[in-house]
Amino acid sequence: MTDTSSRLHTGSHDLPVSPELSRFMAGNWTPSPLPDTARVPGHDLTPARQARLSARFPGERLIVPAGELKVRSNDCDHRFRPHSAYAWLTGLTGEDQVGHVLVMEPSGPHGHEAVLYLRPRSPRADGNKEFYRDRRHGEFWVGRRPDLAEAERLTGIRCAHLDALGSPVGRDVATDAELAAALSELRLVKDAWEVGQLQLAVDHTAAGFEDVVRALPRALEHPRGERWIEGVFGLRARAEGNGTGYDTIAASGAHACVLHWIRNDGRLNGEDLLLLDAGVETDTLYTADITRTLPLSGRFSPVQRQVYELVLAAQDAGMAALRPGASFRDFHRAGMRVIAEGLAEWGVLKNAEGELYRRYTLCSSGHMLGLDVHDCAKARSETYLDGVLEEGQVLTVEPGLYLQPDDETLPAELRGIGVRIEDDLVVTADGARLMSGALPRTADGIEEWMGHLLDSAAG
């Protein structure tokens, strides 16, 4: 048997660096400090957030990692986004936060001191090669990082080199359910700055929906029209923010009956509906979550309008149930009563009692919204799903009907129609404010809006 081990090898594609090149790379660089006035967005809010967390865990060491890179394929990583709790406590949201860790060190009888352990900017002298050799962290490969003093000015948090952290011991949000729940619960009510960031995300998302309507003629011509739609919205999301807050659902025809259709590989048929569920995530990582169901012809057929208007009535009922002190589940129950009664009137169900309507709705009709599209998901049931609404909470109301193409309980004309209408609202002192009202919701409003956008695109 021939020994091939000497001919087999793995390793880097990088060329070796000679001493001469190393010396040459070390000098003659113009200083480029960050401005002394640079601060992370919302930096004045993070001390109070840290204090609220500190009060929940007196005397305990708390560890909140930003997270690590995840390999997509071979030596290519997925784009990095820091953990939402880390972003909320530090204000740091960039891709340069890989591996960084916020530690809340017990200080005094009840308080904590926040210490941010990070990988600072690499020096360009003393033989250091990281800034031009390290493919994952080097400045010439992935961009500039702040040094320790700059990071402290940016965040107002004491900073230390990541190497000084050692092996962390304490409550770690990545593994500790109680700490994860607390961090979710602390984010249930948004402050005014957060509501403003969410409104910005909503506004950019509305612009993305307009882009999609203008692009429909081209999308209808393409064999993967759903992906054309996804790409058009994605352009708006990357141009205005960090990207999409979740994978865009561009579901035409019967694909709209699949709740999380993200393959988006279908052709568009002008006689069908398009269910577009998409949201722009801001640079501060707050995301919108909006769904509109659009007639690709620009006009609803009678049966499409019938389904659409039942879902709209359910959404109206759900929105009307939003107010401080109401059970979180009240808006879902209100919407589902309308759906069940409508299905009974159509003869699909014998009556509106029971929960057989769920065959056609499949899931609940809303969730909290914020740094995550399904925000605060680790909160305990008694504080969220089985809790009551409070002023300042932001949530979606999104009833839907998903009438499967092979469902023999349905008349033939209803099969294959999927409709969801989703809007973002903030709970106010006496009800709720519709944040996504720039996009029409009624069938007539959608037809008029689409007609105007298509005419302007053609002209």
Tab-separated table of C-alpha atoms in Angstrom, residues 111-410:
chain	number	residue	atom	x	y	z
A	111	GLY	CA	-25.189	46.520	42.665
A	112	HIS	CA	-23.054	45.486	39.696
A	113	GLU	CA	-20.322	47.020	37.580
A	114	ALA	CA	-20.604	46.391	33.857
A	115	VAL	CA	-17.348	45.317	32.217
A	116	LEU	CA	-17.130	44.780	28.484
A	117	TYR	CA	-14.523	42.249	27.384
A	118	LEU	CA	-13.637	42.761	23.739
A	119	ARG	CA	-11.020	42.275	21.083
A	120	PRO	CA	-9.579	45.753	20.565
A	121	ARG	CA	-8.055	47.157	17.422
A	122	SER	CA	-4.734	45.488	16.604
A	123	PRO	CA	-1.602	47.603	16.944
A	124	ARG	CA	0.383	48.077	13.754
A	125	ALA	CA	3.809	47.919	15.322
A	126	ASP	CA	5.983	45.501	17.333
A	127	GLY	CA	5.639	42.771	14.753
A	128	ASN	CA	1.871	42.386	15.121
A	129	LYS	CA	0.455	40.855	11.963
A	130	GLU	CA	-3.210	40.467	12.914
A	131	PHE	CA	-4.388	43.660	11.224
A	132	TYR	CA	-3.433	42.340	7.789
A	133	ARG	CA	-3.186	38.562	8.306
A	134	ASP	CA	-6.203	37.504	10.382
A	135	ARG	CA	-9.067	36.724	7.968
A	136	ARG	CA	-11.741	36.700	10.693
A	137	HIS	CA	-10.712	39.670	12.789
A	138	GLY	CA	-8.014	41.604	10.950
A	139	GLU	CA	-8.790	45.222	10.124
A	140	PHE	CA	-7.713	44.859	6.499
A	141	TRP	CA	-10.019	41.845	6.124
A	142	VAL	CA	-13.202	42.822	7.980
A	143	GLY	CA	-12.849	46.473	8.962
A	144	ARG	CA	-11.763	48.614	11.865
A	145	ARG	CA	-12.492	47.902	15.523
A	146	PRO	CA	-12.203	50.508	18.292
A	147	ASP	CA	-9.355	50.332	20.754
A	148	LEU	CA	-10.163	49.983	24.459
A	149	ALA	CA	-10.294	53.726	25.161
A	150	GLU	CA	-12.496	54.331	22.123
A	151	ALA	CA	-14.824	51.494	23.113
A	152	GLU	CA	-15.216	53.005	26.588
A	153	ARG	CA	-16.106	56.397	25.104
A	154	LEU	CA	-18.541	54.809	22.642
A	155	THR	CA	-20.439	52.829	25.265
A	156	GLY	CA	-19.752	54.421	28.647
A	157	ILE	CA	-18.836	50.925	29.881
A	158	ARG	CA	-15.470	49.948	31.349
A	159	CYS	CA	-13.669	47.846	28.759
A	160	ALA	CA	-10.986	45.194	29.050
A	161	HIS	CA	-9.170	42.936	26.629
A	162	LEU	CA	-11.024	39.711	25.849
A	163	ASP	CA	-7.939	37.715	26.843
A	164	ALA	CA	-8.343	38.992	30.417
A	165	LEU	CA	-11.728	37.288	30.799
A	166	GLY	CA	-10.345	33.804	31.181
A	167	SER	CA	-12.947	31.106	31.816
A	168	PRO	CA	-16.180	32.915	32.797
A	169	VAL	CA	-18.109	31.486	35.726
A	170	GLY	CA	-21.560	32.799	36.596
A	171	ARG	CA	-25.032	33.002	35.144
A	172	ASP	CA	-24.637	32.909	31.362
A	173	VAL	CA	-27.571	34.092	29.244
A	174	ALA	CA	-26.612	31.479	26.667
A	175	THR	CA	-27.310	28.638	29.074
A	176	ASP	CA	-29.249	30.009	32.042
A	177	ALA	CA	-33.034	29.948	31.572
A	178	GLU	CA	-33.756	32.301	34.490
A	179	LEU	CA	-31.363	34.967	33.201
A	180	ALA	CA	-32.696	34.607	29.639
A	181	ALA	CA	-36.260	34.981	30.927
A	182	ALA	CA	-35.368	38.080	32.931
A	183	LEU	CA	-33.732	39.750	29.948
A	184	SER	CA	-36.814	39.031	27.830
A	185	GLU	CA	-39.170	40.362	30.489
A	186	LEU	CA	-37.164	43.550	30.951
A	187	ARG	CA	-37.642	44.262	27.229
A	188	LEU	CA	-41.422	43.722	27.155
A	189	VAL	CA	-42.177	47.427	27.546
A	190	LYS	CA	-40.360	49.682	25.071
A	191	ASP	CA	-39.102	53.143	25.934
A	192	ALA	CA	-39.742	56.109	23.655
A	193	TRP	CA	-36.393	55.700	21.869
A	194	GLU	CA	-37.145	52.064	21.091
A	195	VAL	CA	-40.608	52.928	19.781
A	196	GLY	CA	-38.926	55.485	17.532
A	197	GLN	CA	-36.528	52.867	16.184
A	198	LEU	CA	-39.428	50.503	15.528
A	199	GLN	CA	-41.321	53.262	13.727
A	200	LEU	CA	-38.253	53.843	11.559
A	201	ALA	CA	-38.172	50.130	10.729
A	202	VAL	CA	-41.882	50.229	9.858
A	203	ASP	CA	-41.438	53.267	7.632
A	204	HIS	CA	-38.572	51.663	5.706
A	205	THR	CA	-40.636	48.486	5.378
A	206	ALA	CA	-43.553	50.429	3.902
A	207	ALA	CA	-41.153	51.861	1.323
A	208	GLY	CA	-40.000	48.324	0.538
A	209	PHE	CA	-43.574	47.212	-0.091
A	210	GLU	CA	-43.980	50.094	-2.516
A	211	ASP	CA	-40.785	48.997	-4.281
A	212	VAL	CA	-42.253	45.511	-4.645
A	213	VAL	CA	-45.484	46.744	-6.238
A	214	ARG	CA	-43.543	48.855	-8.738
A	215	ALA	CA	-41.437	45.792	-9.586
A	216	LEU	CA	-44.388	43.448	-10.193
A	217	PRO	CA	-44.362	43.706	-14.009
A	218	ARG	CA	-40.744	42.497	-14.106
A	219	ALA	CA	-41.392	39.866	-11.447
A	220	LEU	CA	-44.353	38.460	-13.365
A	221	GLU	CA	-42.075	37.870	-16.348
A	222	HIS	CA	-39.407	35.999	-14.407
A	223	PRO	CA	-39.533	32.197	-13.895
A	224	ARG	CA	-38.732	32.754	-10.223
A	225	GLY	CA	-40.864	35.795	-9.648
A	226	GLU	CA	-41.081	35.158	-5.906
A	227	ARG	CA	-37.307	35.527	-5.655
A	228	TRP	CA	-37.438	38.702	-7.703
A	229	ILE	CA	-39.821	40.058	-5.082
A	230	GLU	CA	-37.548	38.894	-2.271
A	231	GLY	CA	-34.577	40.572	-3.903
A	232	VAL	CA	-36.372	43.876	-4.451
A	233	PHE	CA	-37.380	44.058	-0.801
A	234	GLY	CA	-33.925	42.930	0.310
A	235	LEU	CA	-32.343	45.820	-1.569
A	236	ARG	CA	-34.439	48.313	0.389
A	237	ALA	CA	-33.622	46.532	3.663
A	238	ARG	CA	-29.871	46.615	3.089
A	239	ALA	CA	-29.892	50.155	1.728
A	240	GLU	CA	-31.849	51.587	4.673
A	241	GLY	CA	-30.868	49.329	7.568
A	242	ASN	CA	-28.964	46.257	8.652
A	243	GLY	CA	-31.005	44.018	6.346
A	244	THR	CA	-34.190	42.041	6.755
A	245	GLY	CA	-35.267	41.219	10.298
A	246	TYR	CA	-36.156	37.680	9.211
A	247	ASP	CA	-36.290	35.668	5.985
A	248	THR	CA	-38.757	37.295	3.616
A	249	ILE	CA	-41.879	35.301	2.764
A	250	ALA	CA	-42.883	35.981	-0.850
A	251	ALA	CA	-45.616	33.399	-1.345
A	252	SER	CA	-47.808	33.420	-4.425
A	253	GLY	CA	-50.836	31.276	-5.115
A	254	ALA	CA	-51.065	28.156	-2.971
A	255	HIS	CA	-47.607	28.855	-1.510
A	256	ALA	CA	-49.400	31.418	0.672
A	257	CYS	CA	-50.971	28.490	2.524
A	258	VAL	CA	-47.505	27.552	3.852
A	259	LEU	CA	-46.977	29.708	6.935
A	260	HIS	CA	-43.214	30.116	6.625
A	261	TRP	CA	-42.697	29.806	2.874
A	262	ILE	CA	-39.149	31.102	2.386
A	263	ARG	CA	-38.094	29.002	-0.616
A	264	ASN	CA	-39.517	31.766	-2.772
A	265	ASP	CA	-38.797	29.834	-5.941
A	266	GLY	CA	-42.207	30.037	-7.607
A	267	ARG	CA	-43.407	31.759	-10.739
A	268	LEU	CA	-46.027	34.477	-10.313
A	269	ASN	CA	-49.415	34.038	-11.960
A	270	GLY	CA	-51.326	37.235	-12.620
A	271	GLU	CA	-54.578	35.631	-11.467
A	272	ASP	CA	-53.199	34.748	-8.020
A	273	LEU	CA	-52.558	36.565	-4.789
A	274	LEU	CA	-49.103	37.354	-3.417
A	275	LEU	CA	-48.627	37.098	0.350
A	276	LEU	CA	-45.621	39.248	1.256
A	277	ASP	CA	-44.405	39.019	4.874
A	278	ALA	CA	-41.293	41.150	5.316
A	279	GLY	CA	-39.563	43.567	7.645
A	280	VAL	CA	-36.589	45.905	7.568
A	281	GLU	CA	-34.210	45.692	10.516
A	282	THR	CA	-32.640	49.024	11.459
A	283	ASP	CA	-28.932	49.474	12.097
A	284	THR	CA	-29.862	49.367	15.798
A	285	LEU	CA	-31.420	45.911	15.171
A	286	TYR	CA	-35.095	46.762	15.745
A	287	THR	CA	-37.305	45.107	13.154
A	288	ALA	CA	-40.701	45.660	11.615
A	289	ASP	CA	-42.977	42.742	10.713
A	290	ILE	CA	-45.685	43.493	8.162
A	291	THR	CA	-47.750	41.320	5.843
A	292	ARG	CA	-49.898	42.348	2.926
A	293	THR	CA	-51.753	40.038	0.566
A	294	LEU	CA	-51.845	41.617	-2.879
A	295	PRO	CA	-53.731	40.687	-6.076
A	296	LEU	CA	-51.061	40.260	-8.729
A	297	SER	CA	-53.486	41.560	-11.359
A	298	GLY	CA	-54.078	44.689	-9.305
A	299	ARG	CA	-57.695	43.647	-8.656
A	300	PHE	CA	-59.173	41.082	-6.284
A	301	SER	CA	-61.471	38.501	-7.828
A	302	PRO	CA	-64.832	38.140	-6.030
A	303	VAL	CA	-63.739	35.029	-4.131
A	304	GLN	CA	-60.335	36.523	-3.252
A	305	ARG	CA	-62.073	39.611	-1.924
A	306	GLN	CA	-64.468	37.411	0.103
A	307	VAL	CA	-61.558	35.724	1.886
A	308	TYR	CA	-59.605	38.953	2.262
A	309	GLU	CA	-62.468	40.857	3.846
A	310	LEU	CA	-63.095	38.135	6.418
A	311	VAL	CA	-59.436	38.262	7.475
A	312	LEU	CA	-59.582	42.065	7.564
A	313	ALA	CA	-62.667	41.947	9.804
A	314	ALA	CA	-60.812	39.577	12.126
A	315	GLN	CA	-57.838	41.952	12.249
A	316	ASP	CA	-60.127	44.903	12.992
A	317	ALA	CA	-61.627	42.972	15.904
A	318	GLY	CA	-58.185	42.049	17.200
A	319	MET	CA	-56.920	45.616	17.046
A	320	ALA	CA	-59.994	46.881	18.875
A	321	ALA	CA	-59.176	44.528	21.774
A	322	LEU	CA	-55.760	46.094	22.432
A	323	ARG	CA	-55.544	48.225	25.569
A	324	PRO	CA	-53.577	48.280	28.830
A	325	GLY	CA	-54.892	45.677	31.264
A	326	ALA	CA	-56.368	43.461	28.567
A	327	SER	CA	-55.167	39.881	28.469
A	328	PHE	CA	-52.468	39.366	25.856
A	329	ARG	CA	-54.574	36.616	24.318
A	330	ASP	CA	-57.717	38.763	24.019
A	331	PHE	CA	-56.907	40.138	20.574
A	332	HIS	CA	-56.354	36.648	19.207
A	333	ARG	CA	-59.621	35.409	20.679
A	334	ALA	CA	-61.513	38.390	19.233
A	335	GLY	CA	-60.137	37.808	15.769
A	336	MET	CA	-60.761	34.081	15.847
A	337	ARG	CA	-64.409	34.585	16.816
A	338	VAL	CA	-64.835	36.574	13.618
A	339	ILE	CA	-63.056	33.893	11.573
A	340	ALA	CA	-65.130	31.060	13.046
A	341	GLU	CA	-68.395	32.919	12.480
A	342	GLY	CA	-67.396	33.706	8.902
A	343	LEU	CA	-66.493	30.111	8.131
A	344	ALA	CA	-69.850	29.032	9.540
A	345	GLU	CA	-71.671	31.594	7.374
A	346	TRP	CA	-69.867	30.187	4.320
A	347	GLY	CA	-70.975	26.680	5.254
A	348	VAL	CA	-67.390	25.471	5.723
A	349	LEU	CA	-68.146	24.819	9.404
A	350	LYS	CA	-71.486	23.643	10.800
A	351	ASN	CA	-71.278	26.298	13.518
A	352	ALA	CA	-68.828	28.717	15.071
A	353	GLU	CA	-68.382	26.788	18.324
A	354	GLY	CA	-65.288	24.850	19.321
A	355	GLU	CA	-61.915	25.110	17.676
A	356	LEU	CA	-62.402	23.363	14.335
A	357	TYR	CA	-61.720	26.723	12.678
A	358	ARG	CA	-58.048	26.126	13.528
A	359	ARG	CA	-57.799	23.775	10.544
A	360	TYR	CA	-57.825	26.961	8.450
A	361	THR	CA	-55.885	29.381	10.716
A	362	LEU	CA	-53.157	27.085	12.093
A	363	CYS	CA	-51.430	29.507	14.485
A	364	SER	CA	-51.949	32.390	16.866
A	365	SER	CA	-52.398	35.853	15.436
A	366	GLY	CA	-49.706	38.040	16.913
A	367	HIS	CA	-46.578	38.437	19.017
A	368	MET	CA	-44.324	40.983	20.679
A	369	LEU	CA	-41.972	42.904	18.402
A	370	GLY	CA	-38.643	44.597	19.045
A	371	LEU	CA	-35.019	43.564	18.720
A	372	ASP	CA	-36.273	40.146	17.647
A	373	VAL	CA	-39.157	39.585	15.282
A	374	HIS	CA	-40.655	37.293	17.924
A	375	ASP	CA	-39.409	39.489	20.730
A	376	CYS	CA	-39.138	38.530	24.400
A	377	ALA	CA	-39.792	34.887	23.555
A	378	LYS	CA	-37.952	33.604	26.657
A	379	ALA	CA	-40.284	35.471	29.029
A	380	ARG	CA	-42.314	33.376	31.453
A	381	SER	CA	-45.887	32.672	30.390
A	382	GLU	CA	-47.361	34.596	33.310
A	383	THR	CA	-45.579	37.772	32.207
A	384	TYR	CA	-46.237	37.438	28.468
A	385	LEU	CA	-48.606	34.934	26.858
A	386	ASP	CA	-50.788	34.629	29.962
A	387	GLY	CA	-50.099	38.162	31.136
A	388	VAL	CA	-51.744	41.515	30.427
A	389	LEU	CA	-50.856	44.273	28.017
A	390	GLU	CA	-49.026	47.389	29.201
A	391	GLU	CA	-48.569	50.818	27.687
A	392	GLY	CA	-45.391	50.860	25.598
A	393	GLN	CA	-45.544	47.275	24.412
A	394	VAL	CA	-45.215	46.806	20.645
A	395	LEU	CA	-46.838	43.826	18.982
A	396	THR	CA	-48.251	42.493	15.749
A	397	VAL	CA	-51.837	41.603	14.932
A	398	GLU	CA	-51.822	39.116	12.060
A	399	PRO	CA	-54.828	36.848	11.551
A	400	GLY	CA	-54.806	34.645	8.496
A	401	LEU	CA	-56.764	32.073	6.556
A	402	TYR	CA	-54.839	29.281	4.854
A	403	LEU	CA	-57.169	27.302	2.607
A	404	GLN	CA	-55.066	24.393	1.463
A	405	PRO	CA	-55.247	23.411	-2.213
A	406	ASP	CA	-56.023	19.770	-1.345
A	407	ASP	CA	-58.558	20.393	1.435
A	408	GLU	CA	-61.751	18.523	0.559
A	409	THR	CA	-63.730	20.284	3.303
A	410	LEU	CA	-63.611	23.422	1.163
